[in-house]
Amino acid sequence: MTSGAARVTARIGAFAVCQAAVVAGAGLLITGPARNLWPMTAEDAVNEGLEDARTATLTTASTIASALGDTSTVVGLTLLCCLALVLVPRLPMWRETIFLAVAVSLQSLVFLLITTSVDRTRPDVERLDASPPTSSYTSGHTGAATALYAGLAALVLSRVRRPWRVPLAALLLLLPLLVGLARLYRGMHHPTDVVGGMLNGALSVLVVSRAVLAGHSWAGRPPADAVDIAVAAAERGDAPERGPVTVIVNPTVTDPATRDQLRLVLAQHGYRRSTFVETTAGDTGGGQTSEALRGGAELIVVCGGDGTVRAVADALAGSGVPLVLVPCGTGNLLVRNLGLPLGPADALAAALTGEPRALDLGRVEGDSLPATHFTAMAGAGLDAVMLEETSDRAKSALGWPAYVLAAATGLRAPRMRLAIRLDGGPELHRTARMVLLANIGTVQAGAAPVPTARPDDGLLDLALFDPRGAGGWLRVAGVLLSPGRSAHRGAGPRGPVEFHTFRRAELTFVRPQRREIDGDPVGPGRRLTAEVRAGALTVLLPEAAHRPAAASRPQDVHRPAAASPPETVPTATLPSAAAVPPAARER
């Protein structure tokens, strides 16, 4: 905060002089050469019209609105907001506090300079308030309200990530307009006085925000060791010291700034012995995780995409050591299905305040494919083609839409023919464009290819997609985009979409097919065998994480008659790690 403070102060002062000159110059123009020009010639008619329109109800409403710009109200609210910015967040928001206080103060200072240089009488109508001995130009109430409420709106839009931030900011921006209208109604100012006040307040917010708030070119840059200073301060805090933690980092999707943020969040929560370990092309996280477990790590944090999460989860399966998911890749499917924040630092902070929960893993193997685990989905056919054809450059430039573009290349591929055996039942013979073995139901953009799959129900889901013609593709689109309705309509056997649930599935393809596991192509083959490992992965989840209520399975899902349905697993809430029997965790 102190880095470059003198330079920032000088800039604010210089631009404040320019601001005062602009607003005062506009006032001198209004009261001088332009006083006989429109719209100044119409101002008296506006004031008189508002005087004629007065009613008891409107007068009461104007009293309330005008009070929002009173000196006592603005000063009091500014102090309260500044105290809240310092005391309420986990770390004091000093820049935001200084921004709000200086913006309101700057507006007041410029207002005083203007009233001494621009002499303008108040409107010749009955005034509902006592007239202070100041010029009518500018409206001090409106300027103060603009600086305060527009400043708060700027903080809400830039610092809040909740869906209600836009309506709240719009409401805050409406308040200065109401104050200005109330001052006109009460006969205290001409319309251009109100416009000048809004201009003064808005320029104050603009000048101070660019000088103080982080990310702007005027703001003083923090010292090179700013993170080290913050971490050291956090380590001296009141948080109890916790055990060693290893952070598995995919360096291709995690920049140094993100690592610094994670290190600070860990220190704030008492994890002062944190070790950051990078994945490599030859070891995408499994070896680093195994080494961390041998070294006594009591918590593993994985910072990467779906492939990194899968490698770490594979090494953690059945260990009972909790995992924290920090999304840094393109897909982040498990994170999205758990309702965790998508910001790395936010996700880490939320998880460290949560509780350990047991999630399922899928164990999959096949010809030329050694046994491994998946957290989200494995499959063959169109999805594997889509993933294999998407380049890293396209993913970096476009994000998840790059997969959609790559999928077009797989539409020309012939249908797969395969045999399926579920939980020891009779063999089913199918054709399909795409086969998914799913532990979760939702992918990017809210699409739900396997609507009822959950990572905590002790089951895996099988989805077969075999659309024929335009009508078949439309029904598939209905399942993807309207899972609540379309899953039941399109899930029958031999339809364009077919769903099953299982604990063990054996898939045999007539010809070798491209395959993928959690977004990573694993080479073609003719066989996939998958089984669920219920509760094998322990993940730290905050109480606010999304836990969908137990979804009913589609009633028309085909199940072989000889295969008895699996026991119903309660899914109202994610089970805690302690609630999972040891045998289930060790399977």
XYZ file of C-alpha atoms in Angstrom:
587
model
C 0.000 0.000 0.000
C 2.814 2.423 0.757
C 4.736 1.659 -2.453
C 4.529 4.727 -4.746
C 2.242 6.595 -2.335
C 3.863 9.975 -3.039
C 3.475 9.546 -6.794
C -0.165 8.488 -6.440
C -0.917 11.447 -4.150
C 0.633 13.841 -6.648
C -1.432 12.385 -9.464
C -4.666 12.644 -7.490
C -3.838 16.260 -6.672
C -3.051 17.121 -10.288
C -6.187 15.553 -11.647
C -8.262 17.102 -8.845
C -7.148 20.543 -10.067
C -8.178 19.581 -13.603
C -11.490 18.245 -12.285
C -12.221 21.474 -10.425
C -11.321 23.506 -13.508
C -13.659 21.473 -15.729
C -16.649 21.596 -13.372
C -16.086 25.250 -12.445
C -15.578 26.179 -16.099
C -18.891 24.558 -16.961
C -20.525 26.620 -14.186
C -19.020 29.893 -15.409
C -20.218 29.062 -18.914
C -23.747 28.351 -17.655
C -23.940 31.589 -15.685
C -22.163 33.669 -18.344
C -22.111 33.382 -22.149
C -24.537 30.422 -22.325
C -27.184 31.683 -19.872
C -29.500 32.763 -22.732
C -29.092 29.507 -24.666
C -31.076 26.284 -24.485
C -31.286 24.287 -22.258
C -30.526 27.002 -19.686
C -33.513 29.003 -20.918
C -35.828 26.071 -20.150
C -34.631 25.496 -16.589
C -37.072 27.894 -14.960
C -39.982 26.115 -16.623
C -38.753 22.779 -15.266
C -38.550 24.118 -11.698
C -41.961 25.739 -11.951
C -43.511 22.600 -13.385
C -42.176 20.518 -10.495
C -43.510 23.116 -8.042
C -46.986 22.814 -9.575
C -46.826 19.000 -9.408
C -46.173 18.827 -5.657
C -48.358 16.547 -3.558
C -48.108 15.412 0.044
C -46.952 11.947 -1.004
C -44.299 13.225 -3.399
C -43.073 15.745 -0.849
C -42.603 12.980 1.725
C -40.787 10.814 -0.830
C -38.539 13.732 -1.820
C -37.670 14.320 1.839
C -36.464 10.728 2.147
C -34.557 10.832 -1.155
C -32.935 14.172 -0.363
C -31.806 12.853 3.022
C -29.718 10.204 1.205
C -27.429 13.048 0.105
C -27.309 14.982 3.398
C -23.850 15.653 4.778
C -24.577 13.694 7.958
C -25.936 10.727 5.989
C -23.037 10.616 3.529
C -20.374 11.005 6.213
C -22.005 8.385 8.445
C -22.463 5.824 5.674
C -18.922 6.395 4.417
C -17.497 5.714 7.876
C -19.645 2.582 8.310
C -18.683 1.223 4.887
C -14.999 1.878 5.510
C -15.152 0.097 8.867
C -16.934 -2.843 7.238
C -14.265 -3.090 4.517
C -11.565 -3.250 7.170
C -13.229 -5.490 9.757
C -15.580 -7.870 7.924
C -13.355 -9.611 5.295
C -10.760 -12.141 6.394
C -8.085 -9.726 5.162
C -8.748 -5.954 5.488
C -9.554 -4.362 2.131
C -7.307 -1.339 2.598
C -7.248 -0.194 -1.010
C -11.023 -0.294 -1.273
C -11.368 1.573 2.026
C -8.986 4.329 0.952
C -10.695 4.564 -2.436
C -14.137 5.177 -0.934
C -12.958 7.628 1.726
C -10.784 9.662 -0.662
C -13.437 9.754 -3.419
C -16.080 11.199 -1.086
C -13.570 13.633 0.434
C -12.289 14.767 -2.972
C -15.832 15.500 -4.139
C -16.434 17.657 -1.073
C -13.169 19.579 -1.530
C -13.863 20.303 -5.211
C -17.433 21.322 -4.333
C -16.157 23.938 -1.885
C -13.742 25.322 -4.496
C -16.505 25.562 -7.080
C -19.002 27.363 -4.830
C -16.438 30.098 -4.195
C -15.769 30.616 -7.912
C -19.274 30.242 -9.395
C -21.999 32.538 -7.987
C -25.481 31.394 -8.920
C -28.783 32.172 -7.213
C -31.241 29.400 -6.426
C -34.457 28.893 -8.478
C -37.217 31.506 -8.036
C -39.735 29.007 -6.596
C -40.886 28.064 -3.123
C -38.062 26.128 -1.521
C -38.927 23.279 0.833
C -35.575 23.357 2.649
C -33.651 26.133 4.350
C -31.277 27.758 1.864
C -27.628 27.435 2.915
C -25.388 30.446 2.187
C -23.749 28.765 -0.803
C -24.100 28.994 -4.548
C -26.793 26.943 -6.234
C -24.067 25.478 -8.489
C -23.269 22.676 -7.988
C -25.684 20.466 -6.052
C -23.659 19.306 -3.072
C -26.241 16.673 -2.140
C -26.109 15.130 -5.611
C -22.315 15.253 -5.833
C -21.829 13.603 -2.440
C -24.439 10.946 -3.225
C -22.775 10.206 -6.581
C -19.325 9.833 -5.013
C -20.600 7.524 -2.258
C -23.130 5.333 -4.035
C -21.322 5.163 -7.386
C -18.133 4.315 -5.473
C -19.933 1.485 -3.690
C -21.347 0.296 -7.024
C -17.829 0.203 -8.483
C -16.631 -1.921 -5.551
C -19.584 -4.291 -5.883
C -19.003 -4.819 -9.607
C -15.228 -5.274 -9.283
C -14.954 -7.207 -6.021
C -18.148 -9.308 -5.760
C -18.724 -12.434 -7.853
C -22.251 -13.266 -6.732
C -25.147 -13.193 -9.241
C -26.852 -10.396 -7.296
C -23.974 -7.972 -7.805
C -25.430 -6.385 -10.971
C -28.899 -5.651 -9.495
C -27.266 -4.259 -6.345
C -24.928 -2.022 -8.361
C -27.870 -0.799 -10.456
C -29.775 0.085 -7.281
C -26.778 1.993 -5.905
C -26.421 3.936 -9.158
C -30.123 4.828 -9.030
C -29.780 6.561 -5.651
C -27.854 9.662 -6.923
C -30.528 10.124 -9.608
C -33.231 10.049 -6.949
C -31.305 12.541 -4.817
C -30.899 14.887 -7.802
C -34.587 14.641 -8.709
C -35.546 15.321 -5.075
C -33.380 18.468 -4.996
C -35.113 19.740 -8.154
C -38.555 18.914 -6.762
C -37.808 20.755 -3.522
C -36.774 23.891 -5.456
C -33.177 23.870 -4.244
C -31.323 23.676 -7.584
C -31.558 24.228 -11.314
C -31.275 21.098 -13.511
C -27.724 22.027 -14.590
C -26.734 22.336 -10.921
C -27.726 18.699 -10.461
C -25.853 17.650 -13.610
C -22.766 19.512 -12.372
C -22.983 17.724 -9.028
C -23.174 14.325 -10.717
C -20.209 15.252 -12.918
C -18.170 16.251 -9.869
C -18.984 13.037 -8.009
C -18.369 10.809 -11.030
C -14.987 12.404 -11.785
C -13.968 11.950 -8.148
C -14.752 8.231 -8.346
C -12.912 7.874 -11.665
C -9.774 9.731 -10.588
C -9.398 7.977 -7.230
C -10.242 4.501 -8.550
C -7.513 4.701 -11.168
C -5.021 5.935 -8.610
C -5.799 3.611 -5.702
C -7.520 0.387 -6.766
C -5.197 -2.456 -7.709
C -4.952 -3.304 -11.377
C -4.978 0.253 -12.698
C -1.916 1.777 -14.305
C -1.813 4.708 -11.863
C -1.850 2.537 -8.753
C 1.413 2.071 -6.938
C 2.898 -1.328 -7.645
C 3.418 -3.582 -4.641
C 6.975 -4.418 -3.651
C 8.498 -7.551 -5.136
C 8.312 -9.344 -1.790
C 4.699 -8.326 -1.067
C 3.477 -11.940 -0.930
C 6.318 -12.945 1.384
C 5.371 -10.063 3.685
C 1.699 -11.109 3.652
C 2.537 -14.775 4.275
C 4.817 -13.867 7.169
C 2.058 -11.719 8.669
C -0.451 -14.560 8.279
C 1.932 -17.003 9.951
C 2.127 -14.668 12.938
C -1.681 -14.630 13.142
C -4.021 -16.420 15.506
C -4.820 -19.421 13.266
C -3.658 -22.677 14.923
C -0.793 -24.392 13.140
C -1.843 -27.405 11.075
C 0.020 -30.336 9.605
C 2.135 -30.430 6.455
C 0.387 -29.938 3.116
C 1.595 -30.712 -0.394
C 0.296 -28.718 -3.347
C 0.462 -30.623 -6.642
C 0.687 -27.963 -9.368
C 0.287 -28.354 -13.109
C 2.717 -25.651 -14.305
C 1.082 -25.305 -17.724
C -2.170 -23.940 -16.266
C -0.998 -22.358 -12.982
C 0.893 -19.082 -13.155
C 3.196 -17.715 -10.404
C 0.579 -15.184 -9.236
C -1.922 -17.989 -8.593
C 0.669 -19.945 -6.623
C 1.365 -16.888 -4.479
C -2.361 -16.518 -3.755
C -2.611 -20.184 -2.766
C 0.419 -19.906 -0.502
C -1.138 -16.925 1.250
C -4.515 -18.642 1.703
C -2.808 -21.710 3.187
C -0.861 -19.549 5.637
C -4.030 -17.732 6.669
C -5.616 -21.079 7.595
C -2.641 -22.305 9.621
C -0.905 -24.439 6.973
C 2.576 -23.004 7.441
C 4.426 -26.064 6.149
C 3.308 -26.096 2.534
C 5.333 -27.672 -0.261
C 4.598 -26.916 -3.920
C 5.466 -29.713 -6.338
C 5.126 -29.449 -10.121
C 3.820 -32.174 -12.382
C 5.790 -33.183 -15.471
C 4.959 -34.590 -18.882
C 6.078 -38.011 -17.649
C 4.373 -37.832 -14.254
C 1.098 -35.947 -14.257
C 0.563 -36.048 -10.492
C 0.484 -39.650 -9.307
C 4.159 -39.963 -8.441
C 4.264 -36.611 -6.679
C 1.216 -37.568 -4.612
C 2.669 -40.934 -3.606
C 5.902 -39.236 -2.560
C 3.936 -36.696 -0.505
C 2.053 -39.476 1.284
C 5.308 -41.223 2.123
C 6.609 -37.914 3.462
C 3.712 -37.598 5.908
C 1.514 -35.017 4.146
C -1.774 -34.646 5.998
C -3.480 -32.758 3.172
C -3.078 -32.794 -0.601
C -4.059 -29.810 -2.750
C -4.319 -30.397 -6.487
C -4.109 -27.379 -8.767
C -4.804 -28.313 -12.360
C -7.386 -29.636 -14.794
C -9.278 -32.915 -14.962
C -6.227 -34.951 -15.966
C -4.178 -33.706 -13.023
C -7.072 -34.306 -10.624
C -7.470 -37.854 -11.946
C -3.772 -38.682 -11.490
C -3.749 -37.355 -7.925
C -7.034 -39.079 -7.035
C -5.713 -42.363 -8.420
C -2.767 -42.189 -6.016
C -4.993 -41.101 -3.091
C -7.682 -43.767 -3.581
C -8.423 -45.504 -0.304
C -5.747 -43.614 1.650
C -8.152 -41.459 3.670
C -5.905 -38.399 3.237
C -8.178 -35.483 2.295
C -7.890 -33.752 -1.051
C -8.598 -30.109 -1.908
C -9.672 -29.343 -5.479
C -8.319 -26.090 -6.949
C -9.557 -25.590 -10.535
C -6.950 -24.291 -12.953
C -7.620 -26.188 -16.173
C -10.187 -26.047 -18.973
C -12.812 -28.567 -17.892
C -12.753 -28.882 -14.083
C -15.769 -31.193 -14.287
C -15.640 -32.580 -10.741
C -15.308 -29.069 -9.314
C -18.303 -27.854 -11.321
C -20.479 -30.784 -10.261
C -19.622 -30.195 -6.609
C -20.581 -26.519 -6.890
C -17.179 -25.246 -5.771
C -15.924 -21.759 -6.697
C -14.040 -21.644 -9.993
C -11.485 -19.089 -8.783
C -8.380 -20.935 -7.497
C -7.914 -18.886 -4.311
C -11.670 -18.827 -3.624
C -11.933 -22.591 -4.078
C -9.020 -23.225 -1.713
C -10.338 -20.861 0.954
C -13.822 -22.396 0.758
C -12.518 -25.958 1.031
C -10.263 -25.228 4.017
C -13.322 -24.104 5.988
C -15.239 -27.290 5.096
C -15.399 -30.901 6.200
C -14.035 -34.160 4.724
C -16.590 -35.930 2.527
C -16.362 -39.330 0.856
C -16.781 -39.456 -2.920
C -16.870 -42.383 -5.313
C -14.236 -43.215 -7.872
C -14.523 -45.315 -10.993
C -11.878 -47.989 -11.574
C -11.347 -48.739 -15.256
C -9.055 -51.043 -17.236
C -8.893 -52.600 -20.697
C -6.647 -54.065 -23.338
C -3.398 -52.058 -23.389
C -4.872 -49.989 -20.568
C -3.641 -50.718 -17.023
C -6.113 -50.326 -14.186
C -6.591 -46.741 -13.073
C -9.248 -44.542 -11.502
C -11.396 -41.756 -12.911
C -13.269 -39.027 -11.053
C -15.601 -37.716 -13.770
C -16.091 -39.780 -16.933
C -14.484 -42.386 -19.145
C -15.737 -43.358 -22.552
C -15.267 -44.352 -26.145
C -16.362 -43.055 -29.515
C -17.332 -39.481 -30.265
C -16.178 -37.986 -26.945
C -12.731 -39.588 -27.303
C -12.444 -38.308 -30.879
C -13.465 -34.831 -29.711
C -10.821 -34.783 -26.989
C -8.093 -36.227 -29.201
C -8.746 -33.743 -32.025
C -8.702 -30.647 -29.771
C -5.290 -28.995 -29.686
C -3.811 -27.302 -26.642
C -3.652 -24.047 -28.617
C -7.392 -24.223 -29.377
C -8.206 -24.921 -25.716
C -6.094 -21.964 -24.602
C -7.688 -19.633 -27.141
C -11.336 -20.759 -27.008
C -11.788 -22.697 -23.766
C -14.420 -25.455 -23.733
C -16.057 -24.375 -27.085
C -12.943 -25.801 -28.763
C -14.251 -29.290 -27.908
C -17.519 -28.562 -29.699
C -15.690 -27.601 -32.876
C -13.558 -30.739 -32.704
C -16.654 -32.932 -32.271
C -17.680 -32.189 -35.864
C -14.803 -34.344 -37.106
C -16.183 -37.374 -35.270
C -19.649 -37.250 -36.794
C -18.391 -38.971 -39.948
C -17.041 -41.983 -38.046
C -19.024 -45.241 -38.373
C -21.136 -46.472 -35.486
C -19.590 -48.711 -32.872
C -20.911 -52.215 -32.293
C -20.427 -53.472 -28.760
C -21.519 -56.017 -26.174
C -22.333 -54.912 -22.609
C -22.549 -56.947 -19.396
C -23.737 -55.144 -16.250
C -23.336 -56.552 -12.732
C -23.094 -60.117 -14.043
C -26.353 -59.907 -16.012
C -27.045 -61.093 -19.550
C -25.038 -59.667 -22.417
C -26.591 -56.737 -24.292
C -25.720 -55.965 -27.906
C -25.871 -52.338 -29.042
C -24.669 -49.864 -31.614
C -23.602 -46.370 -30.536
C -21.883 -43.171 -31.556
C -20.632 -42.544 -28.029
C -20.396 -44.514 -24.791
C -19.919 -42.798 -21.429
C -19.075 -44.334 -18.060
C -19.942 -41.551 -15.647
C -19.382 -40.647 -12.025
C -20.805 -37.132 -12.560
C -23.667 -35.854 -14.688
C -22.895 -32.330 -15.884
C -20.209 -31.040 -18.229
C -19.363 -27.561 -19.540
C -22.063 -25.005 -20.351
C -24.523 -26.818 -18.091
C -25.033 -29.739 -20.486
C -25.949 -32.985 -18.712
C -25.150 -36.062 -20.828
C -25.801 -38.366 -17.842
C -28.457 -36.463 -15.861
C -28.737 -38.712 -12.800
C -25.061 -39.486 -12.192
C -23.749 -38.387 -8.793
C -20.283 -38.747 -7.291
C -21.596 -39.952 -3.931
C -24.322 -42.548 -4.618
C -22.197 -45.699 -4.665
C -22.996 -46.293 -8.355
C -21.659 -45.495 -11.801
C -23.814 -44.620 -14.804
C -23.624 -45.862 -18.383
C -24.953 -43.722 -21.224
C -25.234 -44.916 -24.827
C -25.792 -42.291 -27.533
C -26.983 -43.663 -30.871
C -28.917 -40.930 -32.724
C -30.204 -41.630 -36.225
C -31.188 -38.746 -38.446
C -32.182 -35.226 -37.484
C -34.875 -36.436 -35.097
C -32.399 -38.554 -33.157
C -29.948 -35.687 -32.781
C -32.771 -33.421 -31.587
C -33.685 -35.957 -28.900
C -30.031 -36.142 -27.850
C -29.949 -32.348 -27.636
C -33.051 -32.522 -25.462
C -31.297 -34.845 -23.026
C -28.225 -32.623 -22.911
C -30.033 -29.309 -22.489
C -33.197 -30.323 -20.565
C -32.113 -33.243 -18.394
C -35.058 -32.907 -16.022
C -37.524 -33.849 -18.762
C -35.608 -35.465 -21.589
C -33.838 -38.113 -19.541
C -37.125 -39.945 -19.043
C -38.317 -39.568 -22.635
C -35.140 -40.666 -24.366
C -33.795 -43.325 -22.058
C -35.557 -46.385 -23.385
C -33.644 -49.306 -24.865
C -32.777 -49.034 -28.542
C -33.577 -45.295 -28.450
C -31.146 -42.487 -29.359
C -30.125 -42.280 -25.686
C -30.036 -45.198 -23.266
C -29.075 -45.102 -19.580
C -28.042 -47.792 -17.085
C -26.649 -47.793 -13.564
C -24.155 -50.375 -12.371
C -21.439 -51.356 -9.971
C -19.455 -53.270 -12.575
C -19.672 -53.012 -16.350
C -17.824 -54.959 -19.062
C -17.804 -53.411 -22.548
C -16.442 -55.279 -25.584
C -16.273 -53.530 -28.980
C -16.288 -55.376 -32.294
C -13.489 -53.119 -33.596
C -10.888 -51.063 -31.699
C -12.315 -47.708 -30.628
C -10.744 -44.494 -29.400
C -11.033 -44.205 -25.624
C -10.615 -41.455 -23.013
C -10.421 -41.149 -19.238
C -11.253 -37.842 -17.555
C -10.538 -35.889 -20.709
C -7.274 -37.612 -21.618
C -7.090 -39.896 -24.692
C -5.661 -43.306 -23.739
C -5.397 -44.977 -27.133
C -7.752 -47.273 -29.032
C -8.866 -50.665 -27.806
C -11.652 -53.257 -27.880
C -12.389 -53.581 -24.171
C -13.309 -51.427 -21.163
C -14.131 -52.765 -17.725
C -15.305 -50.352 -15.047
C -16.395 -50.740 -11.439
C -17.285 -48.291 -8.696
C -15.148 -47.767 -5.610
C -17.681 -46.266 -3.253
C -16.299 -43.599 -0.915
C -12.704 -44.195 -2.015
C -11.761 -40.511 -2.238
C -11.928 -38.055 0.660
C -12.426 -34.445 -0.420
C -12.693 -31.288 1.697
C -15.974 -29.580 0.809
C -17.526 -26.420 2.280
C -21.017 -26.576 3.729
C -22.232 -24.283 0.931
C -21.092 -26.690 -1.802
C -23.891 -27.836 -4.086
C -25.361 -31.144 -2.966
C -28.296 -31.967 -5.229
C -31.191 -33.741 -3.639
C -31.502 -37.407 -4.416
C -32.587 -37.567 -8.028
C -34.925 -40.300 -9.075
C -33.587 -42.641 -11.711
C -35.534 -42.637 -14.979
C -38.305 -45.194 -14.712
C -37.795 -46.544 -18.210
C -34.067 -47.249 -17.899
C -33.415 -50.683 -19.325
C -31.968 -53.217 -16.902
C -31.368 -56.888 -17.692
C -33.956 -59.092 -16.062
C -31.348 -61.435 -14.601
C -29.437 -58.645 -12.898
C -30.841 -57.679 -9.544
C -30.910 -53.919 -8.999
C -28.279 -52.598 -6.625
C -29.217 -51.481 -3.182
C -30.512 -47.948 -2.959
C -27.861 -45.593 -1.649
C -29.184 -42.469 0.124
C -28.122 -39.363 -1.791
C -29.791 -36.506 0.038
C -26.396 -35.276 1.226
C -22.823 -36.158 0.522
C -21.734 -38.720 3.123
C -18.978 -37.770 5.504
C -15.749 -39.710 5.328
C -16.416 -41.209 8.744
C -19.748 -42.561 7.529
C -18.128 -44.777 4.883
C -17.262 -48.261 6.202
C -13.573 -49.087 6.139
C -14.243 -52.038 3.848
C -15.818 -49.730 1.289
C -12.898 -47.354 1.464
C -10.396 -50.179 0.992
C -12.136 -51.925 -1.894
